Short mmCIF file of C-alpha atoms in Angstrom, two decimals:
data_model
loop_
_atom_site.label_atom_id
_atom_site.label_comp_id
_atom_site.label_asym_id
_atom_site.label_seq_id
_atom_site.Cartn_x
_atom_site.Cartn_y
_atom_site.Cartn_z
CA UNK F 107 4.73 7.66 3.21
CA UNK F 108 3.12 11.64 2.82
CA UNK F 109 6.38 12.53 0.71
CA UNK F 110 4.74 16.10 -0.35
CA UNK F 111 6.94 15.83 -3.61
CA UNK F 112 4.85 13.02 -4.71
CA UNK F 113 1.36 14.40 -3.76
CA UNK F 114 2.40 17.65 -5.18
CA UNK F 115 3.40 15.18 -9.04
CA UNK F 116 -0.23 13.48 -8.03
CA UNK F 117 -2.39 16.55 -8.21
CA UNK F 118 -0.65 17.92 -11.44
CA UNK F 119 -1.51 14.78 -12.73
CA UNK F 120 -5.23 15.11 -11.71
CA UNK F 121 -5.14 18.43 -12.65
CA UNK F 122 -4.00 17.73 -16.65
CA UNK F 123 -6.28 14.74 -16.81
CA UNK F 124 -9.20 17.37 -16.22
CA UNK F 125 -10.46 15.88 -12.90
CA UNK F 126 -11.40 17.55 -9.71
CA UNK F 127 -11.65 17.22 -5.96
CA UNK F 128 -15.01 15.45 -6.32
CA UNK F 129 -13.93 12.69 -8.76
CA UNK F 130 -10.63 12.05 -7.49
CA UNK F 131 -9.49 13.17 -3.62
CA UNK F 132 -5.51 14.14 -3.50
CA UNK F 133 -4.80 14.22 0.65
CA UNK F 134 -1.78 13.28 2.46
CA UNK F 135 -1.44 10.09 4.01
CA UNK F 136 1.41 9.79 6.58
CA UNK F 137 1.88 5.63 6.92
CA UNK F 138 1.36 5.41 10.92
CA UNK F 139 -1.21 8.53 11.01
CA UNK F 140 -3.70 7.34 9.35
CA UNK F 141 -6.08 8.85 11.59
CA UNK F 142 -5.04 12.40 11.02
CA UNK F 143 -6.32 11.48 7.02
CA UNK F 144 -9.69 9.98 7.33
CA UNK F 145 -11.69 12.94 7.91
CA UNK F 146 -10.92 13.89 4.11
CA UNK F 147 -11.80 10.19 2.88
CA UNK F 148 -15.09 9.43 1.62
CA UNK F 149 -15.24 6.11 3.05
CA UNK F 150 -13.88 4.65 6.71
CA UNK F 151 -12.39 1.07 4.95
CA UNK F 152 -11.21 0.00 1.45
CA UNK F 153 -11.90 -3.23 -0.50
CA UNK F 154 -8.79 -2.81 -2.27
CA UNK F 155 -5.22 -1.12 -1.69
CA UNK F 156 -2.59 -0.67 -4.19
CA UNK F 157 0.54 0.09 -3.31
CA UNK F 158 3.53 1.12 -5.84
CA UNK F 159 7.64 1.54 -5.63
CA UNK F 160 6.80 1.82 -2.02
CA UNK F 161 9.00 -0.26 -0.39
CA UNK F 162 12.60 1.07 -0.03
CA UNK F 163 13.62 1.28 3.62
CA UNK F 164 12.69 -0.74 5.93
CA UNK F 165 11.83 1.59 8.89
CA UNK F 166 8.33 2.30 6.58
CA UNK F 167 7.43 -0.98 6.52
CA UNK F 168 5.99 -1.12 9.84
CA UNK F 169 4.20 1.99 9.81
CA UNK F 170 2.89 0.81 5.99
CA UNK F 171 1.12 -2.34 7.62
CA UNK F 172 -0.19 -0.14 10.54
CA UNK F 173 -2.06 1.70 7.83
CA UNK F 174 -2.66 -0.71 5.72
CA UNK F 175 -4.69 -2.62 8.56
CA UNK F 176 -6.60 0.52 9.57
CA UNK F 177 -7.80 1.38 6.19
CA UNK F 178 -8.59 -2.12 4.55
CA UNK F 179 -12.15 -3.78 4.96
CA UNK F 180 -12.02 -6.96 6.75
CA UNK F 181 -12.63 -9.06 3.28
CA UNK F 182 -10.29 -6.60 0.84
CA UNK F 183 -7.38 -7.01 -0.86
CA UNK F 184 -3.68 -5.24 -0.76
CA UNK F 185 -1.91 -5.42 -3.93
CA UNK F 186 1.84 -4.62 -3.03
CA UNK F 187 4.45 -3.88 -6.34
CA UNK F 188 7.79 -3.11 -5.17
CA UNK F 189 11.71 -3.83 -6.63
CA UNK F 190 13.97 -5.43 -4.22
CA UNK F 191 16.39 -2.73 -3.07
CA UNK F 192 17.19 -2.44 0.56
CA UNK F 193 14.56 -4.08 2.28
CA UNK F 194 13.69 -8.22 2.14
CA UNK F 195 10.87 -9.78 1.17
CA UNK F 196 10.95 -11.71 4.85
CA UNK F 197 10.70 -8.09 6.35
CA UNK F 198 7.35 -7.33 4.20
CA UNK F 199 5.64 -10.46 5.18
CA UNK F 200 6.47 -10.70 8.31
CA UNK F 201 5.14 -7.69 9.55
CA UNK F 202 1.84 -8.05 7.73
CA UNK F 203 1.68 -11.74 9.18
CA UNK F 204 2.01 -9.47 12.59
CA UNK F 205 -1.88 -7.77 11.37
CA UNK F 206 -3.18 -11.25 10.34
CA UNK F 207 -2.40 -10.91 6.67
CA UNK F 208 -1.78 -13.62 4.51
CA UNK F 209 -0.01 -13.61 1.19
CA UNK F 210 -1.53 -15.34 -1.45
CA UNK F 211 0.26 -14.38 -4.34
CA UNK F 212 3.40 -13.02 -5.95
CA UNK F 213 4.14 -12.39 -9.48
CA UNK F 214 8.35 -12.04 -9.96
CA UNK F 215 10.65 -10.91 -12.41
CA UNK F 216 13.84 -12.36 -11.87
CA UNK F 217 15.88 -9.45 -14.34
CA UNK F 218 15.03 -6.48 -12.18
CA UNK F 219 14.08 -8.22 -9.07
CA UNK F 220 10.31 -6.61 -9.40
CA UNK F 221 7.83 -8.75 -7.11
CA UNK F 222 3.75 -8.33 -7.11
CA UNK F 223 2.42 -9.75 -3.93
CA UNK F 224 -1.11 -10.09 -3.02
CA UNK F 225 -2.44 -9.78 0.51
CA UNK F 226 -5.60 -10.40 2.19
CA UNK F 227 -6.47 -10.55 5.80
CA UNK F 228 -8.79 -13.59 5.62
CA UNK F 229 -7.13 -17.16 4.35
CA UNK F 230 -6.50 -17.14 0.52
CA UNK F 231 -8.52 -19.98 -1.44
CA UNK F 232 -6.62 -22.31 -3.01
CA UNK F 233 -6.58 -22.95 -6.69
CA UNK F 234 -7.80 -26.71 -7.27
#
């Protein structure tokens, strides 16, 4: 959601671990403005998108699938990890049904209400 806080934590992190701006890039990504970010991204699309503890109101969710449809190749994968706290699970996939998402899996922990779901825009093969 660009909370500076959090890319300020990320660079320290990149910083102790001895990396640099040519190993791993550290930019500000405002869900929504997407555009405003990609000059500083290496590629144009993504095969795969993680997204962490992200979920937590639910006004972000639309501008998260916005971005998450502008940045993700037509055959990758989102990855979304969040724990249920003010926003439902029905608000999450229906708004990336809205981009043409489909969820094909979720991993759940019923103690802490943690869920893992997997998204990808093309139809998810089934298991048999």
């Amino acid at each position: 959601d660009g909370d500076i806080d959090t890319l300020v934590n990320l660079r320290t992190n990149v910083q102790h671990n001895n990396c640099n701006e040519t190993t791993v890039l550290c930019t500000q990504l405002v869900w929504g403005e997407e555009e405003k970010a990609m000059p500083y991204f290496p590629c144009k699309e993504f095969d795969t998108i993680l997204g962490a503890d992200i979920v937590y109101i639910e006004e972000s969710i639309a501008p998260l699938w916005k971005t998450v449809n502008a940045l993700l190749s037509e055959s990758g994968t989102f990855v979304l990890a969040f724990v249920h706290r003010n926003v439902a699970m029905d608000v999450v996939l229906e708004h990336g049904s809205k981009y043409g998402f489909h969820w094909c899996n979720a991993t759940n922990t019923q103690e802490n209400h943690e869920t893992i779901l997997v998204f990808k825009k093309e139809k998810c093969r089934s298991k048999d």
